[in-house]
mmCIF file of C-alpha atoms in Angstrom:
data_model
loop_
_atom_site.group_PDB
_atom_site.id
_atom_site.type_symbol
_atom_site.label_atom_id
_atom_site.label_comp_id
_atom_site.label_asym_id
_atom_site.label_seq_id
_atom_site.Cartn_x
_atom_site.Cartn_y
_atom_site.Cartn_z
ATOM 1 C CA ASP A 2 51.366 65.148 20.226
ATOM 2 C CA THR A 3 51.575 65.745 24.294
ATOM 3 C CA GLU A 4 49.534 69.389 24.154
ATOM 4 C CA VAL A 5 47.009 70.708 26.142
ATOM 5 C CA THR A 6 46.038 74.261 26.005
ATOM 6 C CA GLN A 7 44.973 76.798 27.952
ATOM 7 C CA THR A 8 42.731 79.745 27.470
ATOM 8 C CA PRO A 9 43.354 82.660 28.566
ATOM 9 C CA LYS A 10 47.435 82.701 29.615
ATOM 10 C CA HIS A 11 46.324 85.639 32.296
ATOM 11 C CA LEU A 12 42.753 86.991 33.285
ATOM 12 C CA VAL A 13 42.628 89.798 35.869
ATOM 13 C CA MET A 14 39.387 89.828 37.246
ATOM 14 C CA GLY A 15 37.538 91.833 40.014
ATOM 15 C CA MET A 16 36.169 90.421 42.722
ATOM 16 C CA THR A 17 32.022 90.372 41.420
ATOM 17 C CA ASN A 18 33.156 89.828 38.233
ATOM 18 C CA LYS A 19 31.937 86.195 35.879
ATOM 19 C CA LYS A 20 35.115 84.297 34.145
ATOM 20 C CA SER A 21 35.552 81.168 32.510
ATOM 21 C CA LEU A 22 39.084 79.347 31.863
ATOM 22 C CA LYS A 23 39.087 76.828 28.998
ATOM 23 C CA CYS A 24 41.846 73.683 28.728
ATOM 24 C CA GLU A 25 41.274 71.835 25.363
ATOM 25 C CA GLN A 26 43.393 68.770 24.759
ATOM 26 C CA HIS A 27 42.919 66.324 21.202
ATOM 27 C CA MET A 28 45.101 63.115 22.973
ATOM 28 C CA GLY A 29 41.811 61.249 23.463
ATOM 29 C CA HIS A 30 42.204 61.084 26.972
ATOM 30 C CA ARG A 31 39.745 60.158 29.034
ATOM 31 C CA ALA A 32 40.897 62.032 32.587
ATOM 32 C CA MET A 33 41.049 65.789 32.807
ATOM 33 C CA TYR A 34 41.884 67.949 35.783
ATOM 34 C CA TRP A 35 41.759 70.964 37.229
ATOM 35 C CA TYR A 36 44.639 71.981 39.389
ATOM 36 C CA LYS A 37 45.789 75.296 41.677
ATOM 37 C CA GLN A 38 48.971 76.119 42.165
ATOM 38 C CA LYS A 39 50.334 79.240 44.575
ATOM 39 C CA ALA A 40 53.706 80.715 44.383
ATOM 40 C CA LYS A 41 56.655 78.268 45.896
ATOM 41 C CA LYS A 42 54.173 75.495 46.586
ATOM 42 C CA PRO A 43 53.110 72.627 44.764
ATOM 43 C CA PRO A 44 50.530 72.122 42.483
ATOM 44 C CA GLU A 45 46.814 71.480 44.227
ATOM 45 C CA LEU A 46 44.099 69.072 43.227
ATOM 46 C CA MET A 47 40.863 70.665 42.840
ATOM 47 C CA PHE A 48 38.893 68.214 40.440
ATOM 48 C CA VAL A 49 38.818 65.335 38.506
ATOM 49 C CA TYR A 50 36.876 64.633 35.286
ATOM 50 C CA SER A 51 36.431 60.720 34.279
ATOM 51 C CA TYR A 52 34.794 60.028 31.280
ATOM 52 C CA GLU A 53 33.062 64.105 31.419
ATOM 53 C CA LYS A 54 31.911 63.272 34.758
ATOM 54 C CA LEU A 55 33.377 64.513 38.023
ATOM 55 C CA SER A 56 34.796 61.927 39.960
ATOM 56 C CA ILE A 57 37.196 64.355 42.831
ATOM 57 C CA ASN A 58 35.872 67.669 44.404
ATOM 58 C CA GLU A 59 38.519 68.364 46.661
ATOM 59 C CA SER A 60 36.270 70.199 48.616
ATOM 60 C CA VAL A 61 36.962 73.150 46.095
ATOM 61 C CA PRO A 62 34.569 76.614 47.112
ATOM 62 C CA SER A 63 31.753 76.809 45.162
ATOM 63 C CA ARG A 64 32.716 80.068 43.519
ATOM 64 C CA PHE A 65 34.718 77.498 41.253
ATOM 65 C CA SER A 66 32.370 75.890 39.039
ATOM 66 C CA PRO A 67 34.147 73.600 36.995
ATOM 67 C CA GLU A 68 32.054 71.591 33.844
ATOM 68 C CA CYS A 69 33.083 69.114 30.832
ATOM 69 C CA PRO A 70 31.101 69.616 27.556
ATOM 70 C CA ASN A 71 32.540 66.421 25.598
ATOM 71 C CA SER A 72 35.544 64.302 26.419
ATOM 72 C CA SER A 73 38.472 67.091 24.924
ATOM 73 C CA LEU A 74 37.678 70.422 26.710
ATOM 74 C CA LEU A 75 37.076 71.559 30.194
ATOM 75 C CA ASN A 76 36.518 74.334 31.567
ATOM 76 C CA LEU A 77 36.591 76.182 34.842
ATOM 77 C CA HIS A 78 34.118 79.075 36.069
ATOM 78 C CA LEU A 79 34.649 81.798 38.441
ATOM 79 C CA HIS A 80 32.057 83.908 40.017
ATOM 80 C CA ALA A 81 32.744 85.808 43.620
ATOM 81 C CA LEU A 82 36.567 85.622 43.881
ATOM 82 C CA GLN A 83 38.616 86.390 46.101
ATOM 83 C CA PRO A 84 42.277 87.870 46.375
ATOM 84 C CA GLU A 85 43.453 84.993 48.108
ATOM 85 C CA ASP A 86 42.161 82.743 44.880
ATOM 86 C CA SER A 87 45.093 84.325 42.630
ATOM 87 C CA ALA A 88 46.787 81.702 41.354
ATOM 88 C CA LEU A 89 48.125 79.858 38.441
ATOM 89 C CA TYR A 90 45.342 77.156 37.509
ATOM 90 C CA LEU A 91 46.824 74.063 35.677
ATOM 91 C CA CYS A 92 44.897 72.034 33.485
ATOM 92 C CA ALA A 93 46.193 68.625 33.159
ATOM 93 C CA SER A 94 44.726 64.939 30.987
ATOM 94 C CA SER A 95 45.621 61.674 31.452
ATOM 95 C CA GLN A 96 44.674 58.568 29.406
ATOM 96 C CA ASP A 97 42.329 57.886 32.048
ATOM 97 C CA ALA A 98 41.891 58.521 35.478
ATOM 98 C CA ARG A 99 43.522 54.936 36.696
ATOM 99 C CA THR A 100 46.618 55.357 38.761
ATOM 100 C CA ARG A 101 49.930 55.163 36.492
ATOM 101 C CA ASN A 102 48.743 57.413 33.749
ATOM 102 C CA ILE A 103 50.673 60.268 32.762
ATOM 103 C CA GLN A 104 49.496 63.104 33.350
ATOM 104 C CA TYR A 105 49.896 66.022 30.645
ATOM 105 C CA PHE A 106 49.922 69.727 31.599
ATOM 106 C CA GLY A 107 48.452 73.152 30.134
ATOM 107 C CA ALA A 108 50.967 76.352 30.315
ATOM 108 C CA GLY A 109 48.634 77.358 32.881
ATOM 109 C CA THR A 110 45.907 80.424 33.144
ATOM 110 C CA ARG A 111 47.830 83.100 35.681
ATOM 111 C CA LEU A 112 44.896 84.721 37.483
ATOM 112 C CA SER A 113 44.740 88.092 39.673
ATOM 113 C CA VAL A 114 41.837 89.077 41.837
ATOM 114 C CA LEU A 115 41.538 92.488 41.985
ATOM 115 C CA ASP B 4 50.490 68.021 56.462
ATOM 116 C CA GLN B 5 53.446 67.161 53.619
ATOM 117 C CA GLN B 6 52.843 63.488 52.570
ATOM 118 C CA VAL B 7 55.984 63.973 49.394
ATOM 119 C CA LYS B 8 59.104 66.174 50.412
ATOM 120 C CA GLN B 9 61.774 67.947 49.116
ATOM 121 C CA ASN B 10 63.630 68.840 51.410
ATOM 122 C CA SER B 11 66.180 71.056 49.567
ATOM 123 C CA PRO B 12 64.817 74.271 47.807
ATOM 124 C CA SER B 13 67.657 74.691 45.404
ATOM 125 C CA LEU B 14 70.384 73.124 44.069
ATOM 126 C CA SER B 15 73.805 74.216 42.123
ATOM 127 C CA VAL B 16 75.943 72.416 39.884
ATOM 128 C CA GLN B 17 78.618 72.469 37.218
ATOM 129 C CA GLU B 18 77.357 71.600 33.732
ATOM 130 C CA GLY B 19 78.770 68.080 32.728
ATOM 131 C CA ARG B 20 78.791 67.097 36.504
ATOM 132 C CA ILE B 21 76.169 64.521 37.900
ATOM 133 C CA SER B 22 72.677 66.444 39.436
ATOM 134 C CA ILE B 23 71.061 64.729 42.418
ATOM 135 C CA LEU B 24 67.488 65.931 43.318
ATOM 136 C CA ASN B 25 65.910 63.766 46.466
ATOM 137 C CA CYS B 26 62.420 63.411 47.441
ATOM 138 C CA ASP B 27 61.061 61.617 50.566
ATOM 139 C CA TYR B 28 57.732 60.281 51.224
ATOM 140 C CA THR B 29 56.045 59.208 54.322
ATOM 141 C CA ASN B 30 52.119 57.881 52.628
ATOM 142 C CA SER B 31 53.070 54.052 53.015
ATOM 143 C CA MET B 32 50.233 52.970 49.944
ATOM 144 C CA PHE B 33 52.266 55.628 47.567
ATOM 145 C CA ASP B 34 53.056 52.852 44.722
ATOM 146 C CA TYR B 35 54.045 55.230 42.155
ATOM 147 C CA PHE B 36 56.191 58.029 41.281
ATOM 148 C CA LEU B 37 56.893 60.868 38.911
ATOM 149 C CA TRP B 38 59.747 63.168 38.549
ATOM 150 C CA TYR B 39 58.056 66.357 36.209
ATOM 151 C CA LYS B 40 60.065 69.697 35.141
ATOM 152 C CA LYS B 41 58.703 72.745 34.736
ATOM 153 C CA TYR B 42 60.559 75.890 33.011
ATOM 154 C CA PRO B 43 58.969 79.490 33.736
ATOM 155 C CA ALA B 44 55.506 80.286 32.450
ATOM 156 C CA GLU B 45 55.269 76.709 30.793
ATOM 157 C CA GLY B 46 53.266 73.591 33.084
ATOM 158 C CA PRO B 47 54.859 70.710 34.373
ATOM 159 C CA THR B 48 56.676 68.181 32.020
ATOM 160 C CA PHE B 49 56.520 64.897 32.449
ATOM 161 C CA LEU B 50 60.203 63.416 33.111
ATOM 162 C CA ILE B 51 60.681 59.880 34.094
ATOM 163 C CA SER B 52 58.478 57.948 36.190
ATOM 164 C CA ILE B 53 59.444 54.428 38.571
ATOM 165 C CA SER B 54 56.668 51.518 40.148
ATOM 166 C CA SER B 55 56.891 50.183 43.379
ATOM 167 C CA ILE B 56 58.006 46.957 42.061
ATOM 168 C CA LYS B 57 61.443 48.284 40.781
ATOM 169 C CA ASP B 58 64.106 50.189 42.122
ATOM 170 C CA LYS B 59 65.998 52.001 38.646
ATOM 171 C CA ASN B 60 64.190 53.448 36.050
ATOM 172 C CA GLU B 61 66.695 54.699 33.071
ATOM 173 C CA ASP B 62 65.963 57.281 30.549
ATOM 174 C CA GLY B 63 68.838 58.863 28.766
ATOM 175 C CA ARG B 64 70.326 61.206 30.978
ATOM 176 C CA PHE B 65 68.236 60.263 33.414
ATOM 177 C CA THR B 66 67.480 57.554 36.502
ATOM 178 C CA VAL B 67 65.358 57.461 39.041
ATOM 179 C CA PHE B 68 66.007 55.157 42.058
ATOM 180 C CA LEU B 69 63.330 54.093 44.481
ATOM 181 C CA ASN B 70 64.043 53.209 47.983
ATOM 182 C CA LYS B 71 60.907 51.377 49.815
ATOM 183 C CA SER B 72 61.825 50.730 52.911
ATOM 184 C CA ALA B 73 62.982 54.357 53.568
ATOM 185 C CA LYS B 74 60.367 55.888 51.534
ATOM 186 C CA HIS B 75 63.003 58.317 49.603
ATOM 187 C CA LEU B 76 63.623 58.228 45.629
ATOM 188 C CA SER B 77 66.075 59.966 43.772
ATOM 189 C CA LEU B 78 66.127 61.522 40.464
ATOM 190 C CA HIS B 79 70.125 61.617 38.587
ATOM 191 C CA ILE B 80 71.431 63.796 35.541
ATOM 192 C CA VAL B 81 73.986 63.120 34.363
ATOM 193 C CA PRO B 82 75.770 64.619 33.097
ATOM 194 C CA SER B 83 73.484 67.941 33.575
ATOM 195 C CA GLN B 84 73.119 70.175 31.036
ATOM 196 C CA PRO B 85 72.175 74.639 31.369
ATOM 197 C CA GLY B 86 68.839 73.198 29.516
ATOM 198 C CA ASP B 87 68.606 70.940 32.610
ATOM 199 C CA SER B 88 67.923 74.340 34.648
ATOM 200 C CA ALA B 89 64.205 74.405 36.168
ATOM 201 C CA VAL B 90 62.097 73.606 38.931
ATOM 202 C CA TYR B 91 62.058 70.233 39.832
ATOM 203 C CA PHE B 92 58.639 67.905 41.201
ATOM 204 C CA CYS B 93 58.738 65.346 42.700
ATOM 205 C CA ALA B 94 54.781 63.293 42.780
ATOM 206 C CA ALA B 95 53.196 60.393 44.369
ATOM 207 C CA SER B 96 49.698 58.118 43.859
ATOM 208 C CA ALA B 97 48.628 54.797 45.058
ATOM 209 C CA SER B 98 46.795 52.800 43.285
ATOM 210 C CA THR B 99 43.984 52.222 45.781
ATOM 211 C CA GLY B 100 40.300 53.524 44.723
ATOM 212 C CA ALA B 101 39.284 54.284 41.214
ATOM 213 C CA ASN B 102 40.589 57.817 40.466
ATOM 214 C CA SER B 103 44.770 58.794 39.990
ATOM 215 C CA LYS B 104 45.694 61.455 42.499
ATOM 216 C CA LEU B 105 48.806 63.324 42.321
ATOM 217 C CA THR B 106 50.534 64.387 45.285
ATOM 218 C CA PHE B 107 53.277 66.609 44.909
ATOM 219 C CA GLY B 108 56.146 68.016 46.628
ATOM 220 C CA LYS B 109 57.122 71.611 46.639
ATOM 221 C CA GLY B 110 59.811 71.474 43.527
ATOM 222 C CA ILE B 111 63.391 71.350 43.934
ATOM 223 C CA THR B 112 65.334 74.544 41.202
ATOM 224 C CA LEU B 113 68.257 73.507 39.904
ATOM 225 C CA SER B 114 70.544 75.255 38.295
ATOM 226 C CA VAL B 115 73.643 74.091 36.007
ATOM 227 C CA ARG B 116 76.008 76.289 35.560
ATOM 228 C CA PRO B 117 77.730 76.498 31.657
#
């Protein structure tokens, strides 16, 4: 089983809303990732969690707040987003955060900010 | 500055023929390379990888070739099948530091004609 589950699949929110994206994996992976992908662009890394601790923040604005409650779950809390934040948000996991570990991706959450 | 480049945005091939997808990189620290396939409304799916100590890796119909001196890799699919029609991303990582980061190219849209 190499499944990473993301909910919701689609989300529309206003600029004053607070919402959360959720990601879950049951592969026993100890590294989890958030990526942002705009149309016709490659996925761009936002955050890396390693053993439930934030290890990489790619200078992401504070309106995006990640959380890793346990080794299977990863959340991305959204607040006061801008229309340019509309994108596909992808979650991934890997055995651990060392290089040469394959990252397995979820189907993503398509976010629209109005 | 794009460190992983997929300069051809699309490729169309006849079913049964060979598909060759190219990828170039600029960062000489990259030492592990992966190809992902992405269907619409799904997340990227791992296809095949290669370490910099090898120049070829084969898995069924998929073969990846690495030319380190040219900083170039290619994915060969033979024979191509209509189900291979998807966006293919090349990704690279460097085994420096404690955390893996994947840098993706922009992707190539492959269309396999029946």
